[in-house]
Coordinates of C-alpha atoms in Angstrom, one line a residue:
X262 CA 0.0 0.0 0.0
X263 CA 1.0 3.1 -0.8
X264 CA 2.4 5.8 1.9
X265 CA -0.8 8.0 3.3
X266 CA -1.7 11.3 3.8
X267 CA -2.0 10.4 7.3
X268 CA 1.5 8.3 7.4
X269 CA 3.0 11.9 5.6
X270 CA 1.4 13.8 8.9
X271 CA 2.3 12.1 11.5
X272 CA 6.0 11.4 10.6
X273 CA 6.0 15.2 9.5
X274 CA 4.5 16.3 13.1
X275 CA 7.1 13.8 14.6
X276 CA 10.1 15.6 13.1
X277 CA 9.1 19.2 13.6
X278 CA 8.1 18.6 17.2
X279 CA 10.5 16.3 19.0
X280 CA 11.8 17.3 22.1
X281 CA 14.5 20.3 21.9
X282 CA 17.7 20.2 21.2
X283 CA 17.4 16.5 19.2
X284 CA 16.1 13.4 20.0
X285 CA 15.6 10.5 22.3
X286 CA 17.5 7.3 22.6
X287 CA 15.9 4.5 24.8
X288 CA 18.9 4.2 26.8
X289 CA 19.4 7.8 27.9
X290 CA 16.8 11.0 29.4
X291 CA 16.0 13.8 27.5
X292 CA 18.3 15.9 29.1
X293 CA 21.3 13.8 28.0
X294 CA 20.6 16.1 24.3
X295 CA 22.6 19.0 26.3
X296 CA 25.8 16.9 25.6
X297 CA 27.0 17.9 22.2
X298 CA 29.2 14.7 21.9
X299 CA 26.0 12.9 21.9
X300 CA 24.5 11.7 19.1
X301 CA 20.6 10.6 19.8
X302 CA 17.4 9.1 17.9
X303 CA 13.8 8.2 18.5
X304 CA 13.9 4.8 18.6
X305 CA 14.8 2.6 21.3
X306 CA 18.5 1.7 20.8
X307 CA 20.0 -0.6 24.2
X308 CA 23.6 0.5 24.5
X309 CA 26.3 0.6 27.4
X310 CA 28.2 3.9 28.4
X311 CA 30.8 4.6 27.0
X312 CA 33.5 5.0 30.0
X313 CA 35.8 8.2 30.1
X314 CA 39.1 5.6 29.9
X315 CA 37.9 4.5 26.8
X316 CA 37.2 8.2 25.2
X317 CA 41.2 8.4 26.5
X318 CA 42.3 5.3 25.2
X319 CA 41.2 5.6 21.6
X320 CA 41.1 9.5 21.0
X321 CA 44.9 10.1 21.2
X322 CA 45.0 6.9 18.7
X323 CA 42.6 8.2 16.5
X324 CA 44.1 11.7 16.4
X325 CA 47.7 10.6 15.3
X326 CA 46.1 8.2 12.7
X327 CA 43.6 10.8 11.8
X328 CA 46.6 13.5 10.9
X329 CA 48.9 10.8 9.9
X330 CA 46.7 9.7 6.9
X331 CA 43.7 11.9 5.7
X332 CA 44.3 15.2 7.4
X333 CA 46.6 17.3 5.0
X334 CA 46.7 20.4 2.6
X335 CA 44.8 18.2 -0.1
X336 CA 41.9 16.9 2.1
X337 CA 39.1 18.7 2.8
X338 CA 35.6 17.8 4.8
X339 CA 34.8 16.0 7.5
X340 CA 35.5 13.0 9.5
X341 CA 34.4 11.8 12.5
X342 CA 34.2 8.3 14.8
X343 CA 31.5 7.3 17.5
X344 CA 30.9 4.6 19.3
X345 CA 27.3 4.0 20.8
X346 CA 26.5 7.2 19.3
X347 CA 29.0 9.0 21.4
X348 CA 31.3 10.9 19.3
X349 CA 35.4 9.8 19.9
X350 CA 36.7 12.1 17.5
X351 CA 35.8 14.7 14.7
X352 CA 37.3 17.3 12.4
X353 CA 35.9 19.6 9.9
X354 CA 38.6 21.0 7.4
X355 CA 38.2 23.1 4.1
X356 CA 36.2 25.0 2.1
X357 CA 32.5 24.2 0.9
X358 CA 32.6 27.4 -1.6
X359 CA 36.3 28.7 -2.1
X360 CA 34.9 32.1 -4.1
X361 CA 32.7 32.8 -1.1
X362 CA 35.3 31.6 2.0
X363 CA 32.8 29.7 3.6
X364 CA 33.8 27.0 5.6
X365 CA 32.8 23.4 5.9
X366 CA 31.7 22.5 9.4
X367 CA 29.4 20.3 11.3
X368 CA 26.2 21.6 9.4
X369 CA 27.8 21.0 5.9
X370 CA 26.0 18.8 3.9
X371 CA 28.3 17.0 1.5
X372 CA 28.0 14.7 -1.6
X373 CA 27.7 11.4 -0.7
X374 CA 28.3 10.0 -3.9
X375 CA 27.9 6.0 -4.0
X376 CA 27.6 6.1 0.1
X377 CA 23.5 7.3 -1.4
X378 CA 23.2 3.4 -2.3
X379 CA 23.4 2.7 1.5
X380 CA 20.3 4.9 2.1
X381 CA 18.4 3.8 -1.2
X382 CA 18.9 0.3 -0.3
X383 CA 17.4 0.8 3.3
X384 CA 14.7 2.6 1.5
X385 CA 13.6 -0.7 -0.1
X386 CA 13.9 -2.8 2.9
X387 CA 11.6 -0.3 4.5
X388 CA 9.5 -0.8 2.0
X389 CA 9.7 -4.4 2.2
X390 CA 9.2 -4.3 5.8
X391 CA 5.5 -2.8 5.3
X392 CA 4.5 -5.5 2.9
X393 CA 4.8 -2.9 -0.2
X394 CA 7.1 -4.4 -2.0
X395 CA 9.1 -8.3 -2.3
X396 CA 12.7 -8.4 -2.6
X397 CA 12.1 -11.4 -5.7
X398 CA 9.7 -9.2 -7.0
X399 CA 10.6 -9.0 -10.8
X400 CA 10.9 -5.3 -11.7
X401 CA 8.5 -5.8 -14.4
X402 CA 5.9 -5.8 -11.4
X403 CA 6.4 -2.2 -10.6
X404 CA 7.5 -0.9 -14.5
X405 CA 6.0 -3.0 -16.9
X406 CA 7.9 -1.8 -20.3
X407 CA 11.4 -3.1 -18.4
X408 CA 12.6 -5.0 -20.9
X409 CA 14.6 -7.4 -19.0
X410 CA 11.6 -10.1 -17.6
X411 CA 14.5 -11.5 -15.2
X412 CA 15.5 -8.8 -13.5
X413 CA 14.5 -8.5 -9.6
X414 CA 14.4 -5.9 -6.9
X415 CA 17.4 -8.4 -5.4
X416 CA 19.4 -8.3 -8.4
X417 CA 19.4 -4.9 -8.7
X418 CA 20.3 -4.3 -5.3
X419 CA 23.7 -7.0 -5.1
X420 CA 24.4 -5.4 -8.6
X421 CA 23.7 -9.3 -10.4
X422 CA 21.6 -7.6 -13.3
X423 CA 23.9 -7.8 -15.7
X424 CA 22.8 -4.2 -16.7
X425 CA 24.6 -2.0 -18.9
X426 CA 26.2 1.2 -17.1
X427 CA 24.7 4.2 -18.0
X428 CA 27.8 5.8 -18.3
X429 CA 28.1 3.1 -21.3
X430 CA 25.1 4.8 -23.7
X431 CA 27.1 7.4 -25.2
X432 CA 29.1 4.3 -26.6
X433 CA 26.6 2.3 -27.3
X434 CA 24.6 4.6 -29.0
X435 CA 27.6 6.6 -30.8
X436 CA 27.0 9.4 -33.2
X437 CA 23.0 9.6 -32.3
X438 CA 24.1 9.9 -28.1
X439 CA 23.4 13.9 -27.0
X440 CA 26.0 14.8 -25.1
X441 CA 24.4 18.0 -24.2
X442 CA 21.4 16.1 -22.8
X443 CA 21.2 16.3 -18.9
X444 CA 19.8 12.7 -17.9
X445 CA 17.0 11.9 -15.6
X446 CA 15.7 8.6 -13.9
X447 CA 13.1 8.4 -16.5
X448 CA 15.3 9.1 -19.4
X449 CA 17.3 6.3 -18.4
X450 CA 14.2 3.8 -18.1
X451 CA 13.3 5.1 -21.4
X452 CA 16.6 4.9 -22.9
X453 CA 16.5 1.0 -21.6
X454 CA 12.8 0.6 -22.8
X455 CA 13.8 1.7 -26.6
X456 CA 17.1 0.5 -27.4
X457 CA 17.0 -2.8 -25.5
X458 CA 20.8 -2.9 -24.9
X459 CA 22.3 -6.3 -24.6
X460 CA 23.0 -8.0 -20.7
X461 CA 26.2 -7.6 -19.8
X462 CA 25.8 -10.8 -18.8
X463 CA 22.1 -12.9 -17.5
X464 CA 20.6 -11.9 -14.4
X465 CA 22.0 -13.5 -10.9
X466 CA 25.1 -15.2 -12.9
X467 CA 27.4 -12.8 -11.8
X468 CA 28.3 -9.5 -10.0
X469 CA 29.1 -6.2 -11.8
X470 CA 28.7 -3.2 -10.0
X471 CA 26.6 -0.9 -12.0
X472 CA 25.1 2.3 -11.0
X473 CA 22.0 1.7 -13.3
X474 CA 20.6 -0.7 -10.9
X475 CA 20.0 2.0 -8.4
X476 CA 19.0 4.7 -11.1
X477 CA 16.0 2.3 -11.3
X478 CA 15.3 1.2 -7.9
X479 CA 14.6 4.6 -7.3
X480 CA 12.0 4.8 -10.0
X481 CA 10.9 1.6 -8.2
X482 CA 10.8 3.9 -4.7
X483 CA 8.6 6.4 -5.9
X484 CA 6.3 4.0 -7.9
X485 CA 5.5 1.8 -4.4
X486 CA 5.5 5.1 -2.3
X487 CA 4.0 7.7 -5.0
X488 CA 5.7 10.3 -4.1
X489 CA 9.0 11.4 -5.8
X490 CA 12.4 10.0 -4.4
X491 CA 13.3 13.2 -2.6
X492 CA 10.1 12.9 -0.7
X493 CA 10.3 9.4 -0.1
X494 CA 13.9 9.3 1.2
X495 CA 12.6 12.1 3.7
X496 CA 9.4 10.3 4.8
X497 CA 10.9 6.8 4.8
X498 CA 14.9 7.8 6.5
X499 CA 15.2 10.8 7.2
X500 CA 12.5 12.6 9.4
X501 CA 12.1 9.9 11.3
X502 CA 15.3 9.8 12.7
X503 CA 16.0 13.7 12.7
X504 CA 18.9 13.4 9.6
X505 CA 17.9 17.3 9.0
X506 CA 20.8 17.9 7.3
X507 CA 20.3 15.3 5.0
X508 CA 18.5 15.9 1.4
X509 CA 18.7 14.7 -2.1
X510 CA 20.1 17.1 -4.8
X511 CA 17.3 18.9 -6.8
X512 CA 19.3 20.3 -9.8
X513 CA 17.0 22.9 -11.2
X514 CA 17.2 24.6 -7.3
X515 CA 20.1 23.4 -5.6
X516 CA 23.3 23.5 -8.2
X517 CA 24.1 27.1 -6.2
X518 CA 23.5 26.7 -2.9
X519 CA 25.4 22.9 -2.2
X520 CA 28.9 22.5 -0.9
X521 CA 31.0 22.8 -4.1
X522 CA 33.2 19.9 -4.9
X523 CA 37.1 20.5 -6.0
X524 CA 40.3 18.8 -7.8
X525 CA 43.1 21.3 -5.9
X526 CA 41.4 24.6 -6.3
X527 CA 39.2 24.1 -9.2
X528 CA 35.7 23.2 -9.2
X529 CA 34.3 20.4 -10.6
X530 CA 31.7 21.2 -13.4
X531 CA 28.2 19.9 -13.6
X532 CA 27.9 17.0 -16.1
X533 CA 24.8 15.2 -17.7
X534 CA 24.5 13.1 -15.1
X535 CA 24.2 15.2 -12.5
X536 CA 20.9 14.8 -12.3
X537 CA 20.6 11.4 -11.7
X538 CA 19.7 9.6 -8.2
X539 CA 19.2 6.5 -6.4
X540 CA 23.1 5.5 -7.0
X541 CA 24.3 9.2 -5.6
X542 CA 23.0 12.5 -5.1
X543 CA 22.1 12.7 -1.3
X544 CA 24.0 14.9 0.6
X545 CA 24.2 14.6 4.3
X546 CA 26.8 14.9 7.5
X547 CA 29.2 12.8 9.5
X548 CA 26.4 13.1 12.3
X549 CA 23.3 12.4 10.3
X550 CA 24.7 9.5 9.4
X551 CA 25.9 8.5 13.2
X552 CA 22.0 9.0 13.3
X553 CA 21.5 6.1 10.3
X554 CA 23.3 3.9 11.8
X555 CA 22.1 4.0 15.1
X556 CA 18.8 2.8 13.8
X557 CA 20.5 -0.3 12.0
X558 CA 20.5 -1.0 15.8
X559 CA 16.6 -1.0 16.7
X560 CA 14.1 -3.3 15.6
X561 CA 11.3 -0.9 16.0
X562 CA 13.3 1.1 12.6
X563 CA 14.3 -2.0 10.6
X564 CA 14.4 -5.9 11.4
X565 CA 17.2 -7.6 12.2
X566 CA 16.3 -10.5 10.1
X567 CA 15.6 -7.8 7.0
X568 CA 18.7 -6.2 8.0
X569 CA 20.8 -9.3 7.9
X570 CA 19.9 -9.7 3.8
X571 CA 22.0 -6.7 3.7
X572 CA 24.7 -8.2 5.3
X573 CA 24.8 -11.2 3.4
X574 CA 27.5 -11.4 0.7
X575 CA 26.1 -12.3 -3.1
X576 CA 29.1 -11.6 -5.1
X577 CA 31.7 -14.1 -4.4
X578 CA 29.8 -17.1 -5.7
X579 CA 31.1 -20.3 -4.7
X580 CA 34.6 -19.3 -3.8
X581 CA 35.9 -20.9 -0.3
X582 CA 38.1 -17.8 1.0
X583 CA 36.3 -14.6 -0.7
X584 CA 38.3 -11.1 0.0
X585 CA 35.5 -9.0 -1.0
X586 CA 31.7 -9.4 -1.2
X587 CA 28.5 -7.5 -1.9
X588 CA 25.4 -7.8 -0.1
X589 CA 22.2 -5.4 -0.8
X590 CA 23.5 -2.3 -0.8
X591 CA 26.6 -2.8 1.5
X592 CA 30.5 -3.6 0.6
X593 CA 32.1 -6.4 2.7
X594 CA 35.6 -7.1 2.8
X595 CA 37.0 -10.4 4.4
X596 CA 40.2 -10.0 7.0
X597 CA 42.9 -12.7 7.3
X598 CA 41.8 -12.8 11.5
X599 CA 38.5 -14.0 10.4
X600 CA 36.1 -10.5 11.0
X601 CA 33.9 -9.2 8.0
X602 CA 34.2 -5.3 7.0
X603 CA 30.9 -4.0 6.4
X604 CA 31.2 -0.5 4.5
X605 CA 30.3 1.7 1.2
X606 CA 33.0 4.3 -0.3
X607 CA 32.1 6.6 -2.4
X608 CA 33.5 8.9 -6.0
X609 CA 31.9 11.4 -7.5
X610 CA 33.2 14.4 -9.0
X611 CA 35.6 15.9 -6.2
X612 CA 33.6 13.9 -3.4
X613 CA 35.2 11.2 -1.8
X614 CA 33.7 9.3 0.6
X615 CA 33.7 6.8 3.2
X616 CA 30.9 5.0 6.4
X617 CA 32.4 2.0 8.1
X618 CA 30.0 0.8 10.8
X619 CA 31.4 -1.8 12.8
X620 CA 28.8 -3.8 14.0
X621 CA 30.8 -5.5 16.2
X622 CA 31.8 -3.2 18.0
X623 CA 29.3 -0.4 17.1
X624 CA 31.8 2.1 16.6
X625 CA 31.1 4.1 13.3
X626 CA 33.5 5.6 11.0
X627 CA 32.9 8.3 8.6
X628 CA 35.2 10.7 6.6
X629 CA 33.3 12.8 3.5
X630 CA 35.8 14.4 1.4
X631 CA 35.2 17.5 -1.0
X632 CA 38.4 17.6 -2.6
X633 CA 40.1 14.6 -5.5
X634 CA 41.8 12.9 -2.6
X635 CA 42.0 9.3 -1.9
X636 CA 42.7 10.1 2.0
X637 CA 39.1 9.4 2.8
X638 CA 39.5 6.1 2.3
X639 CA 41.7 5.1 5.2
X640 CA 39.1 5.2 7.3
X641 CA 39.2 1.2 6.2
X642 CA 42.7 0.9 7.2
X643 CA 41.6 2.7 10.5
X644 CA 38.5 0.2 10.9
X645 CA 41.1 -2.6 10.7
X646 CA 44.5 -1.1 12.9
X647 CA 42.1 -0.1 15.9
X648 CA 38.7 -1.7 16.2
X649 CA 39.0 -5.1 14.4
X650 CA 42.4 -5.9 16.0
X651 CA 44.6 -6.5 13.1
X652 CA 47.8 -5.3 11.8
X653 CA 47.2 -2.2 8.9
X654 CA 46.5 -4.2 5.1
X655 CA 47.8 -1.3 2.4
X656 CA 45.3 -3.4 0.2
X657 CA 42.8 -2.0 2.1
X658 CA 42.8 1.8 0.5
X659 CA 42.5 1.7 -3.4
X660 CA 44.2 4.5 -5.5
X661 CA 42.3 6.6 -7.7
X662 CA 41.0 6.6 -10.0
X663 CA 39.1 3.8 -9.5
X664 CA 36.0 2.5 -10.9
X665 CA 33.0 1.2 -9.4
X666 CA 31.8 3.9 -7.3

């Protein structure tokens, strides 16, 4: 069933009229939203304290790691580590708009690039959750001119679709490709509908990360909701647990207003896919996102049963001693000492980005990046040297560029 008027009122009047100053965690009073290393929701989340020798054990760590590997002249963003929502450690560095000085800080919003596909694919399990949709649903269910009868809601989550990348049309359709054309959702569907372009390979025979897949789920999102994706992701994610600087990128009305994205001091242009969403094009903070993951956490937000679909690996098919894995919308990466590394990195443009919750230990990890930099991406080296309690893997941190985010 579709999301009500009533449903829209209710979550609405919830977000606008919580207590002040945030909101409640089941483990703490309301007064506990005066400490500003704090970081709260509205669902009941069971956690321990975090102890004051721990804050001083780790912080010192994390500092000398911190300006070690991603803090220098050629980062810039922000970066910060909690554990039980209680923040260990953050930094904001850099410019959001260099020809206007202002500064990125706590409230800046930036690009999440591919980290988006964390948030879409919670979206669906959401929606899964209330009976609207079926993860084996075939996508033909919810748009009927798909031309690929296989493909499911699943596939297209684990990136098995075998679709082609939309970055691929311009070559597939050569001379007759408008590079001047600035893409939307729908133009992709349509794109697919007419031209019919071959599998990459069939559906569920293999893995190939492909940003189409998430292009269409959210066409999928606002079909099963009816309201557009940027609603949806509000009503579904956001409002409800108070990510209020969180948004997706409208760009007809937001291309002058967002936090700019660089290589050195140069800005990166808007291109023709810029206007494309699902796979990127949320923006949010380090502590909205403290704020997502917190509610991975509470069964009263999303089941743990629902929630461990995610977490299950599709990519590595039969092999006995996978390194790396995919599951619905999260990266996993398998450590010599045994531990799975749940995370999502992001590129886009400038932004480079990186949220690594360990579950674990339910520390979280985040470092968004508005400047070419691959520093962001330590945070996985971090994740392993401190938390996971393993020696530093160089593998872990790929160079740029890279592809597949």
């Amino acid at each position: 069933m579709k999301i009500t008027l009533v449903g829209f009122f209710l979550s609405s009047l919830l977000y606008f009229s919580g207590p002040v100053g945030g909101e409640r965690n089941g483990n703490y009073d309301a007064n506990s939203n005066s400490d500003s290393t704090l970081i709260t929701i509205p669902f009941p989340v069971k956690f321990g304290s975090v102890s004051e020798a721990y804050i001083l054990e780790k912080k010192p760590k994390i500092d000398s790691f911190y300006n070690k590997f991603i803090n220098s002249p050629f980062y810039s963003g922000s970066f910060l580590v909690a554990k039980n929502g209680r923040i260990l450690y953050e930094d904001y560095k850099g410019l959001s708009n260099i020809k206007t000085g202002k500064k990125v800080d706590a409230n800046t919003a930036i690009h999440l690039a591919s980290v988006s596909k964390i948030l879409t694919a919670t979206a669906i399990l959401k929606l899964v959750q209330e009976d609207n949709i079926m993860l084996d649903q075939k996508v033909t269910d919810w748009l009927p001119r798909f031309p690929y009868k296989n493909t499911t809601i699943r596939t297209l989550l684990n990136h098995r679709s075998g679709l082609q990348h939309y970055s691929n049309f311009p070559g597939l359709l050569k001379k007759s490709w408008d590079r001047k054309k600035v893409l939307s959702n729908q133009d992709v569907y349509e794109l697919l509908v007419k031209h019919k372009f071959r599998l990459v390979f069939n559906d569920n025979t293999r893995f190939d990360y492909c940003n189409t897949n998430y292009v269409i789920l959210a066409l999928i999102i606002e079909k099963a909701t009816g309201l557009n994706y940027r609603d949806a992701m509000q009503e579904l994610i956001f409002k409800p647990l108070g990510m209020k600087n969180t948004f997706v990128f409208n760009y007809d009305t937001d291309r002058d207003t967002v936090c700019k994205s660089y290589r050195g001091n140069n800005i990166f242009p808007w291109d023709q896919y810029d206007r494309l969403y699902g796979d990127k094009n949320i923006y949010s903070t380090p502590r909205d996102l403290v704020k997502f993951d917190l509610a991975t956490y509470s069964p009263d937000f999303i089941k743990p049963e629902l929630l461990q679909e995610a977490y299950t690996g599709y990519s590595a098919g039969n092999l006995a001693k996978p390194i790396k894995d995919y599951g619905l919308g999260m990266r996993m990466r398998y450590l010599a000492n045994g531990e799975k590394l749940i995370y999502h990195n992001g590129w886009w443009h400038g932004n480079n980005t990186s949220f690594v919750p360990i579950k674990k230990d339910t520390i979280t990890i985040i470092c968004l990046g508005n400047k070419y930099s691959n520093r962001p991406y330590e945070t996985l080296r971090m994740a392993n040297e401190f938390f996971l309690k393993k020696k530093p893997e160089p593998t872990l941190v790929p160079e740029l560029p890279y592809t597949g985010e």
